[in-house]
Amino acid sequence: MATLVFLHAHPDDEASQTGGTMALAGELGHRVVWICCTDGSQGTRSGETDESVAEVRRREARASAEVLGVDRLVFLDHLDSGMHGWDSNANPDAFMNADPLEVGRDVARLLDEEDADVLIGYDWHGNYGHPDHIMVHKVMNAAADLAARRPRLLQSTMNRDAIRAGYDPENKAGFDPDAPADDGNPVGTPEAEIAWKVNVNEVVMLKREALAAHASQEDAAQLIAMPEGFFALAFRHEYYIEDGVSPMREAWPF
Ligand SMILES: [Zn+2]
């Protein structure tokens, strides 16, 4: 059995991006560790509560971890940077302004503590260009270099070609994967550069439940408002890049 460490930017990224892989890994007996880099404080506030956004999101993250069978959840508590161009970008304590080597050292310490076999982060542009997601990619690489035992590295991504197949430009139905995302690049990765297509169909409703745990977030609320059948179709595959693994295969990577 392996120890898998998932490195994510904000509470709710674990659910939408790798929730199925986490749930399946747990069911198969692997140890699942989730490191959440930021406090999610730039997320949406919803409902009447005395809690801060960060407190709400921490509570929601714990609930999601419970649903996904996560063995250990670690909060690094960096400040959420918000999207590109937000005022929050200028805060020197925002995660995007952190030193990747310094955060990499913190993550490497956890990798050593866990004697981790695999570290899962994001592709080079963080899937859709969010500055905190781009930082996760840098931290992932730094941590892998610094760990006593270098883990296998997988980069969570989206399959741009698969998304394009579901896009109808005539009627603007679906989602145009070639439009510029937060950093000006299109979302995800061309299929030719992807290593693993993981079918998480059997746990896709757990993934939905994990997303539902983040109900304070408008993005998550929109996704769980999708009819169940449609949600299952949209979220039953998770994609990963791994150096040296090509062409893409539909298989369980661990
Ligand atoms: Zn995020």
PDB file of C-alpha atoms and ligand atoms in Angstrom:
ATOM      1  CA  MET A   1       0.000   0.000   0.000  1.00  0.00           C
ATOM      2  CA  ALA A   2       1.195   3.487  -0.811  1.00  0.00           C
ATOM      3  CA  THR A   3       1.027   6.850   0.919  1.00  0.00           C
ATOM      4  CA  LEU A   4      -0.389   9.517  -1.383  1.00  0.00           C
ATOM      5  CA  VAL A   5      -0.044  13.197  -0.532  1.00  0.00           C
ATOM      6  CA  PHE A   6      -2.408  15.577  -2.308  1.00  0.00           C
ATOM      7  CA  LEU A   7      -1.287  19.197  -2.414  1.00  0.00           C
ATOM      8  CA  HIS A   8      -4.145  21.627  -3.012  1.00  0.00           C
ATOM      9  CA  ALA A   9      -4.489  25.398  -3.081  1.00  0.00           C
ATOM     10  CA  HIS A  10      -7.912  26.021  -1.512  1.00  0.00           C
ATOM     11  CA  PRO A  11     -10.560  24.078   0.375  1.00  0.00           C
ATOM     12  CA  ASP A  12     -12.863  22.647  -2.381  1.00  0.00           C
ATOM     13  CA  ASP A  13     -10.070  22.053  -4.953  1.00  0.00           C
ATOM     14  CA  GLU A  14      -9.590  18.574  -3.464  1.00  0.00           C
ATOM     15  CA  ALA A  15     -13.227  17.744  -4.188  1.00  0.00           C
ATOM     16  CA  SER A  16     -13.527  19.129  -7.699  1.00  0.00           C
ATOM     17  CA  GLN A  17     -10.103  18.052  -8.984  1.00  0.00           C
ATOM     18  CA  THR A  18      -9.002  14.872  -7.221  1.00  0.00           C
ATOM     19  CA  GLY A  19     -11.937  13.877  -5.003  1.00  0.00           C
ATOM     20  CA  GLY A  20     -12.610  10.651  -6.874  1.00  0.00           C
ATOM     21  CA  THR A  21      -8.979   9.559  -6.804  1.00  0.00           C
ATOM     22  CA  MET A  22      -8.779  10.310  -3.072  1.00  0.00           C
ATOM     23  CA  ALA A  23     -11.937   8.342  -2.301  1.00  0.00           C
ATOM     24  CA  LEU A  24     -10.872   5.364  -4.427  1.00  0.00           C
ATOM     25  CA  ALA A  25      -7.360   5.366  -2.973  1.00  0.00           C
ATOM     26  CA  GLY A  26      -8.797   5.251   0.547  1.00  0.00           C
ATOM     27  CA  GLU A  27     -11.145   2.405  -0.352  1.00  0.00           C
ATOM     28  CA  LEU A  28      -8.203   0.457  -1.789  1.00  0.00           C
ATOM     29  CA  GLY A  29      -6.300   0.809   1.482  1.00  0.00           C
ATOM     30  CA  HIS A  30      -3.808   3.504   0.547  1.00  0.00           C
ATOM     31  CA  ARG A  31      -3.008   6.247   3.055  1.00  0.00           C
ATOM     32  CA  VAL A  32      -4.419   9.570   1.858  1.00  0.00           C
ATOM     33  CA  VAL A  33      -2.938  12.846   3.099  1.00  0.00           C
ATOM     34  CA  TRP A  34      -4.324  16.204   2.003  1.00  0.00           C
ATOM     35  CA  ILE A  35      -2.284  19.375   2.423  1.00  0.00           C
ATOM     36  CA  CYS A  36      -4.357  22.518   2.005  1.00  0.00           C
ATOM     37  CA  CYS A  37      -2.045  25.479   1.291  1.00  0.00           C
ATOM     38  CA  THR A  38      -4.337  28.480   1.795  1.00  0.00           C
ATOM     39  CA  ASP A  39      -7.124  29.482   4.136  1.00  0.00           C
ATOM     40  CA  GLY A  40      -9.569  30.144   1.304  1.00  0.00           C
ATOM     41  CA  SER A  41     -10.308  33.568   2.787  1.00  0.00           C
ATOM     42  CA  GLN A  42     -10.993  35.116  -0.647  1.00  0.00           C
ATOM     43  CA  GLY A  43     -13.888  32.722  -1.187  1.00  0.00           C
ATOM     44  CA  THR A  44     -17.527  33.722  -1.073  1.00  0.00           C
ATOM     45  CA  ARG A  45     -19.341  34.505   2.157  1.00  0.00           C
ATOM     46  CA  SER A  46     -22.806  33.071   2.417  1.00  0.00           C
ATOM     47  CA  GLY A  47     -25.514  33.107   5.065  1.00  0.00           C
ATOM     48  CA  GLU A  48     -25.598  34.665   8.494  1.00  0.00           C
ATOM     49  CA  THR A  49     -22.608  33.580  10.527  1.00  0.00           C
ATOM     50  CA  ASP A  50     -20.188  35.019  13.068  1.00  0.00           C
ATOM     51  CA  GLU A  51     -17.443  32.870  11.628  1.00  0.00           C
ATOM     52  CA  SER A  52     -14.861  34.345   9.282  1.00  0.00           C
ATOM     53  CA  VAL A  53     -14.726  32.998   5.710  1.00  0.00           C
ATOM     54  CA  ALA A  54     -11.509  31.161   6.652  1.00  0.00           C
ATOM     55  CA  GLU A  55     -13.220  29.515   9.655  1.00  0.00           C
ATOM     56  CA  VAL A  56     -16.173  28.415   7.554  1.00  0.00           C
ATOM     57  CA  ARG A  57     -13.860  26.977   4.938  1.00  0.00           C
ATOM     58  CA  ARG A  58     -11.782  25.094   7.482  1.00  0.00           C
ATOM     59  CA  ARG A  59     -14.948  23.506   8.852  1.00  0.00           C
ATOM     60  CA  GLU A  60     -16.101  22.642   5.330  1.00  0.00           C
ATOM     61  CA  ALA A  61     -12.687  21.157   4.480  1.00  0.00           C
ATOM     62  CA  ARG A  62     -12.903  18.850   7.512  1.00  0.00           C
ATOM     63  CA  ALA A  63     -16.356  17.705   6.418  1.00  0.00           C
ATOM     64  CA  SER A  64     -15.100  17.035   2.893  1.00  0.00           C
ATOM     65  CA  ALA A  65     -12.110  15.097   4.249  1.00  0.00           C
ATOM     66  CA  GLU A  66     -14.523  12.932   6.225  1.00  0.00           C
ATOM     67  CA  VAL A  67     -16.565  12.185   3.084  1.00  0.00           C
ATOM     68  CA  LEU A  68     -13.486  11.351   1.010  1.00  0.00           C
ATOM     69  CA  GLY A  69     -11.912   9.125   3.667  1.00  0.00           C
ATOM     70  CA  VAL A  70      -8.835  11.316   4.067  1.00  0.00           C
ATOM     71  CA  ASP A  71      -6.504   9.980   6.774  1.00  0.00           C
ATOM     72  CA  ARG A  72      -4.790  13.274   7.544  1.00  0.00           C
ATOM     73  CA  LEU A  73      -5.598  16.875   6.659  1.00  0.00           C
ATOM     74  CA  VAL A  74      -2.928  19.538   7.168  1.00  0.00           C
ATOM     75  CA  PHE A  75      -3.625  23.271   6.833  1.00  0.00           C
ATOM     76  CA  LEU A  76      -0.607  25.386   5.889  1.00  0.00           C
ATOM     77  CA  ASP A  77      -2.720  28.527   6.468  1.00  0.00           C
ATOM     78  CA  HIS A  78      -1.211  30.809   3.844  1.00  0.00           C
ATOM     79  CA  LEU A  79      -3.447  33.703   2.859  1.00  0.00           C
ATOM     80  CA  ASP A  80      -5.646  33.111  -0.169  1.00  0.00           C
ATOM     81  CA  SER A  81      -4.385  35.409  -2.995  1.00  0.00           C
ATOM     82  CA  GLY A  82      -7.691  35.651  -4.875  1.00  0.00           C
ATOM     83  CA  MET A  83      -7.812  35.630  -8.673  1.00  0.00           C
ATOM     84  CA  HIS A  84      -5.383  37.527 -10.924  1.00  0.00           C
ATOM     85  CA  GLY A  85      -5.819  41.285 -10.600  1.00  0.00           C
ATOM     86  CA  TRP A  86      -7.606  41.288  -7.243  1.00  0.00           C
ATOM     87  CA  ASP A  87      -6.379  43.779  -4.602  1.00  0.00           C
ATOM     88  CA  SER A  88      -5.533  40.792  -2.388  1.00  0.00           C
ATOM     89  CA  ASN A  89      -2.666  39.933  -4.803  1.00  0.00           C
ATOM     90  CA  ALA A  90      -0.668  42.801  -3.322  1.00  0.00           C
ATOM     91  CA  ASN A  91      -0.670  41.411   0.224  1.00  0.00           C
ATOM     92  CA  PRO A  92       2.908  40.273   0.924  1.00  0.00           C
ATOM     93  CA  ASP A  93       1.477  37.355   2.925  1.00  0.00           C
ATOM     94  CA  ALA A  94      -0.671  36.146   0.019  1.00  0.00           C
ATOM     95  CA  PHE A  95       0.320  32.606  -0.997  1.00  0.00           C
ATOM     96  CA  MET A  96       1.266  33.746  -4.516  1.00  0.00           C
ATOM     97  CA  ASN A  97       4.002  35.918  -2.983  1.00  0.00           C
ATOM     98  CA  ALA A  98       5.477  33.147  -0.836  1.00  0.00           C
ATOM     99  CA  ASP A  99       8.908  31.678  -1.523  1.00  0.00           C
ATOM    100  CA  PRO A 100       8.259  28.288  -3.176  1.00  0.00           C
ATOM    101  CA  LEU A 101      11.449  26.910  -1.621  1.00  0.00           C
ATOM    102  CA  GLU A 102      10.367  27.880   1.855  1.00  0.00           C
ATOM    103  CA  VAL A 103       6.901  26.365   1.483  1.00  0.00           C
ATOM    104  CA  GLY A 104       8.531  23.431  -0.316  1.00  0.00           C
ATOM    105  CA  ARG A 105      10.575  22.792   2.816  1.00  0.00           C
ATOM    106  CA  ASP A 106       7.406  22.642   4.927  1.00  0.00           C
ATOM    107  CA  VAL A 107       5.836  20.212   2.477  1.00  0.00           C
ATOM    108  CA  ALA A 108       9.037  18.130   2.259  1.00  0.00           C
ATOM    109  CA  ARG A 109       9.015  17.798   6.052  1.00  0.00           C
ATOM    110  CA  LEU A 110       5.511  16.341   5.804  1.00  0.00           C
ATOM    111  CA  LEU A 111       6.591  14.047   2.956  1.00  0.00           C
ATOM    112  CA  ASP A 112       9.425  12.761   5.140  1.00  0.00           C
ATOM    113  CA  GLU A 113       7.151  12.339   8.150  1.00  0.00           C
ATOM    114  CA  GLU A 114       4.768  10.302   6.028  1.00  0.00           C
ATOM    115  CA  ASP A 115       7.518   8.572   4.022  1.00  0.00           C
ATOM    116  CA  ALA A 116       5.303   9.516   1.080  1.00  0.00           C
ATOM    117  CA  ASP A 117       5.364   7.479  -2.125  1.00  0.00           C
ATOM    118  CA  VAL A 118       3.458   9.924  -4.307  1.00  0.00           C
ATOM    119  CA  LEU A 119       2.939  13.683  -4.347  1.00  0.00           C
ATOM    120  CA  ILE A 120       0.015  15.006  -6.378  1.00  0.00           C
ATOM    121  CA  GLY A 121      -0.085  18.699  -7.315  1.00  0.00           C
ATOM    122  CA  TYR A 122      -1.133  20.738 -10.360  1.00  0.00           C
ATOM    123  CA  ASP A 123       0.131  21.332 -13.897  1.00  0.00           C
ATOM    124  CA  TRP A 124       2.412  24.305 -14.680  1.00  0.00           C
ATOM    125  CA  HIS A 125      -0.423  26.832 -14.990  1.00  0.00           C
ATOM    126  CA  GLY A 126      -2.516  25.413 -12.184  1.00  0.00           C
ATOM    127  CA  ASN A 127      -5.186  24.167 -14.608  1.00  0.00           C
ATOM    128  CA  TYR A 128      -6.775  27.556 -15.106  1.00  0.00           C
ATOM    129  CA  GLY A 129      -4.173  30.095 -14.081  1.00  0.00           C
ATOM    130  CA  HIS A 130      -5.218  30.936 -10.534  1.00  0.00           C
ATOM    131  CA  PRO A 131      -2.052  32.383  -8.953  1.00  0.00           C
ATOM    132  CA  ASP A 132      -2.342  30.103  -5.905  1.00  0.00           C
ATOM    133  CA  HIS A 133      -2.645  27.059  -8.157  1.00  0.00           C
ATOM    134  CA  ILE A 134       0.464  28.096 -10.082  1.00  0.00           C
ATOM    135  CA  MET A 135       2.246  28.369  -6.723  1.00  0.00           C
ATOM    136  CA  VAL A 136       1.121  24.819  -5.842  1.00  0.00           C
ATOM    137  CA  HIS A 137       2.943  23.586  -8.956  1.00  0.00           C
ATOM    138  CA  LYS A 138       6.160  25.344  -7.901  1.00  0.00           C
ATOM    139  CA  VAL A 139       5.892  24.137  -4.308  1.00  0.00           C
ATOM    140  CA  MET A 140       5.242  20.577  -5.490  1.00  0.00           C
ATOM    141  CA  ASN A 141       8.482  20.562  -7.495  1.00  0.00           C
ATOM    142  CA  ALA A 142      10.493  22.169  -4.705  1.00  0.00           C
ATOM    143  CA  ALA A 143       9.160  19.716  -2.115  1.00  0.00           C
ATOM    144  CA  ALA A 144       9.911  16.685  -4.298  1.00  0.00           C
ATOM    145  CA  ASP A 145      13.520  17.872  -4.700  1.00  0.00           C
ATOM    146  CA  LEU A 146      13.900  18.453  -0.961  1.00  0.00           C
ATOM    147  CA  ALA A 147      12.302  15.245   0.324  1.00  0.00           C
ATOM    148  CA  ALA A 148      14.610  12.597   1.785  1.00  0.00           C
ATOM    149  CA  ARG A 149      13.029  10.101  -0.625  1.00  0.00           C
ATOM    150  CA  ARG A 150      11.849  11.636  -3.892  1.00  0.00           C
ATOM    151  CA  PRO A 151       8.169  10.751  -4.401  1.00  0.00           C
ATOM    152  CA  ARG A 152       6.483   9.994  -7.706  1.00  0.00           C
ATOM    153  CA  LEU A 153       5.025  13.255  -9.010  1.00  0.00           C
ATOM    154  CA  LEU A 154       1.599  13.476 -10.574  1.00  0.00           C
ATOM    155  CA  GLN A 155       0.083  16.731 -11.795  1.00  0.00           C
ATOM    156  CA  SER A 156      -3.676  17.016 -11.698  1.00  0.00           C
ATOM    157  CA  THR A 157      -5.032  18.619 -14.864  1.00  0.00           C
ATOM    158  CA  MET A 158      -8.074  18.822 -17.116  1.00  0.00           C
ATOM    159  CA  ASN A 159      -8.281  17.217 -20.541  1.00  0.00           C
ATOM    160  CA  ARG A 160      -8.664  20.171 -22.897  1.00  0.00           C
ATOM    161  CA  ASP A 161      -9.523  17.927 -25.856  1.00  0.00           C
ATOM    162  CA  ALA A 162     -12.273  16.117 -23.933  1.00  0.00           C
ATOM    163  CA  ILE A 163     -13.777  19.448 -22.863  1.00  0.00           C
ATOM    164  CA  ARG A 164     -13.642  20.710 -26.456  1.00  0.00           C
ATOM    165  CA  ALA A 165     -15.563  17.643 -27.625  1.00  0.00           C
ATOM    166  CA  GLY A 166     -18.435  18.726 -25.367  1.00  0.00           C
ATOM    167  CA  TYR A 167     -18.409  22.341 -26.510  1.00  0.00           C
ATOM    168  CA  ASP A 168     -20.816  23.629 -29.102  1.00  0.00           C
ATOM    169  CA  PRO A 169     -19.383  26.918 -30.429  1.00  0.00           C
ATOM    170  CA  GLU A 170     -22.445  27.575 -32.655  1.00  0.00           C
ATOM    171  CA  ASN A 171     -24.758  27.809 -29.672  1.00  0.00           C
ATOM    172  CA  LYS A 172     -22.079  28.701 -27.117  1.00  0.00           C
ATOM    173  CA  ALA A 173     -23.322  25.658 -25.161  1.00  0.00           C
ATOM    174  CA  GLY A 174     -20.899  24.069 -22.733  1.00  0.00           C
ATOM    175  CA  PHE A 175     -17.531  25.522 -21.938  1.00  0.00           C
ATOM    176  CA  ASP A 176     -14.969  26.809 -24.449  1.00  0.00           C
ATOM    177  CA  PRO A 177     -11.650  25.258 -23.353  1.00  0.00           C
ATOM    178  CA  ASP A 178      -9.645  27.402 -25.763  1.00  0.00           C
ATOM    179  CA  ALA A 179     -10.758  30.724 -24.298  1.00  0.00           C
ATOM    180  CA  PRO A 180      -8.199  32.466 -22.075  1.00  0.00           C
ATOM    181  CA  ALA A 181      -8.485  31.471 -18.393  1.00  0.00           C
ATOM    182  CA  ASP A 182      -7.309  33.468 -15.360  1.00  0.00           C
ATOM    183  CA  ASP A 183      -3.707  33.856 -16.573  1.00  0.00           C
ATOM    184  CA  GLY A 184      -4.556  34.139 -20.286  1.00  0.00           C
ATOM    185  CA  ASN A 185      -3.755  30.484 -21.086  1.00  0.00           C
ATOM    186  CA  PRO A 186      -6.481  28.032 -22.057  1.00  0.00           C
ATOM    187  CA  VAL A 187      -7.541  25.584 -19.316  1.00  0.00           C
ATOM    188  CA  GLY A 188      -5.968  22.202 -18.706  1.00  0.00           C
ATOM    189  CA  THR A 189      -3.658  20.214 -20.954  1.00  0.00           C
ATOM    190  CA  PRO A 190      -3.869  18.674 -24.435  1.00  0.00           C
ATOM    191  CA  GLU A 191      -4.625  14.952 -24.206  1.00  0.00           C
ATOM    192  CA  ALA A 192      -1.296  14.109 -25.887  1.00  0.00           C
ATOM    193  CA  GLU A 193       0.526  15.389 -22.770  1.00  0.00           C
ATOM    194  CA  ILE A 194      -1.636  13.542 -20.231  1.00  0.00           C
ATOM    195  CA  ALA A 195      -0.508  10.243 -18.680  1.00  0.00           C
ATOM    196  CA  TRP A 196      -3.476   8.968 -16.682  1.00  0.00           C
ATOM    197  CA  LYS A 197      -7.222   9.013 -17.185  1.00  0.00           C
ATOM    198  CA  VAL A 198      -8.687   7.757 -13.923  1.00  0.00           C
ATOM    199  CA  ASN A 199     -12.251   6.502 -13.993  1.00  0.00           C
ATOM    200  CA  VAL A 200     -13.854   7.475 -10.679  1.00  0.00           C
ATOM    201  CA  ASN A 201     -17.416   6.651 -11.708  1.00  0.00           C
ATOM    202  CA  GLU A 202     -17.990   4.301  -8.781  1.00  0.00           C
ATOM    203  CA  VAL A 203     -17.284   7.063  -6.249  1.00  0.00           C
ATOM    204  CA  VAL A 204     -18.568  10.037  -8.250  1.00  0.00           C
ATOM    205  CA  MET A 205     -21.460  10.606  -5.820  1.00  0.00           C
ATOM    206  CA  LEU A 206     -18.953  10.795  -2.940  1.00  0.00           C
ATOM    207  CA  LYS A 207     -17.171  13.456  -4.950  1.00  0.00           C
ATOM    208  CA  ARG A 208     -20.472  15.299  -5.245  1.00  0.00           C
ATOM    209  CA  GLU A 209     -21.043  14.955  -1.504  1.00  0.00           C
ATOM    210  CA  ALA A 210     -17.550  16.339  -0.827  1.00  0.00           C
ATOM    211  CA  LEU A 211     -18.326  19.324  -3.048  1.00  0.00           C
ATOM    212  CA  ALA A 212     -21.618  19.761  -1.206  1.00  0.00           C
ATOM    213  CA  ALA A 213     -19.595  20.113   2.004  1.00  0.00           C
ATOM    214  CA  HIS A 214     -18.268  23.369   0.499  1.00  0.00           C
ATOM    215  CA  ALA A 215     -21.761  24.798   0.073  1.00  0.00           C
ATOM    216  CA  SER A 216     -20.706  28.302   1.203  1.00  0.00           C
ATOM    217  CA  GLN A 217     -18.857  28.611  -2.111  1.00  0.00           C
ATOM    218  CA  GLU A 218     -20.866  29.741  -5.129  1.00  0.00           C
ATOM    219  CA  ASP A 219     -18.731  27.651  -7.515  1.00  0.00           C
ATOM    220  CA  ALA A 220     -19.345  24.476  -5.537  1.00  0.00           C
ATOM    221  CA  ALA A 221     -23.033  25.266  -5.122  1.00  0.00           C
ATOM    222  CA  GLN A 222     -23.376  25.660  -8.906  1.00  0.00           C
ATOM    223  CA  LEU A 223     -21.765  22.286  -9.534  1.00  0.00           C
ATOM    224  CA  ILE A 224     -23.951  20.424  -7.059  1.00  0.00           C
ATOM    225  CA  ALA A 225     -27.013  22.101  -8.562  1.00  0.00           C
ATOM    226  CA  MET A 226     -26.350  20.079 -11.737  1.00  0.00           C
ATOM    227  CA  PRO A 227     -28.691  17.068 -12.139  1.00  0.00           C
ATOM    228  CA  GLU A 228     -26.983  13.960 -10.701  1.00  0.00           C
ATOM    229  CA  GLY A 229     -26.697  12.170 -14.025  1.00  0.00           C
ATOM    230  CA  PHE A 230     -25.131  15.179 -15.681  1.00  0.00           C
ATOM    231  CA  PHE A 231     -22.762  15.658 -12.753  1.00  0.00           C
ATOM    232  CA  ALA A 232     -21.647  12.025 -13.014  1.00  0.00           C
ATOM    233  CA  LEU A 233     -20.902  12.426 -16.721  1.00  0.00           C
ATOM    234  CA  ALA A 234     -18.960  15.638 -16.181  1.00  0.00           C
ATOM    235  CA  PHE A 235     -16.924  14.422 -13.174  1.00  0.00           C
ATOM    236  CA  ARG A 236     -16.341  10.694 -13.675  1.00  0.00           C
ATOM    237  CA  HIS A 237     -12.815  11.123 -15.029  1.00  0.00           C
ATOM    238  CA  GLU A 238      -9.782  12.710 -13.390  1.00  0.00           C
ATOM    239  CA  TYR A 239      -6.606  13.391 -15.360  1.00  0.00           C
ATOM    240  CA  TYR A 240      -2.944  13.436 -14.373  1.00  0.00           C
ATOM    241  CA  ILE A 241       0.362  14.241 -16.050  1.00  0.00           C
ATOM    242  CA  GLU A 242       3.375  12.127 -15.076  1.00  0.00           C
ATOM    243  CA  ASP A 243       6.812  12.530 -16.635  1.00  0.00           C
ATOM    244  CA  GLY A 244       7.767   9.601 -18.816  1.00  0.00           C
ATOM    245  CA  VAL A 245       4.257   8.131 -18.968  1.00  0.00           C
ATOM    246  CA  SER A 246       2.728   8.416 -22.420  1.00  0.00           C
ATOM    247  CA  PRO A 247       0.453   8.006 -24.306  1.00  0.00           C
ATOM    248  CA  MET A 248      -2.551   8.531 -22.050  1.00  0.00           C
ATOM    249  CA  ARG A 249      -3.938   5.323 -20.584  1.00  0.00           C
ATOM    250  CA  GLU A 250      -7.231   4.783 -18.755  1.00  0.00           C
ATOM    251  CA  ALA A 251      -6.001   2.935 -15.679  1.00  0.00           C
ATOM    252  CA  TRP A 252      -5.548   3.167 -11.941  1.00  0.00           C
ATOM    253  CA  PRO A 253      -2.071   4.710 -11.418  1.00  0.00           C
ATOM    254  CA  PHE A 254      -1.255   3.403  -7.888  1.00  0.00           C
TER     255      PHE A 254
HETATM  256 ZN    ZN B   1      -8.433  26.784  -5.875  1.00  0.00          ZN
END
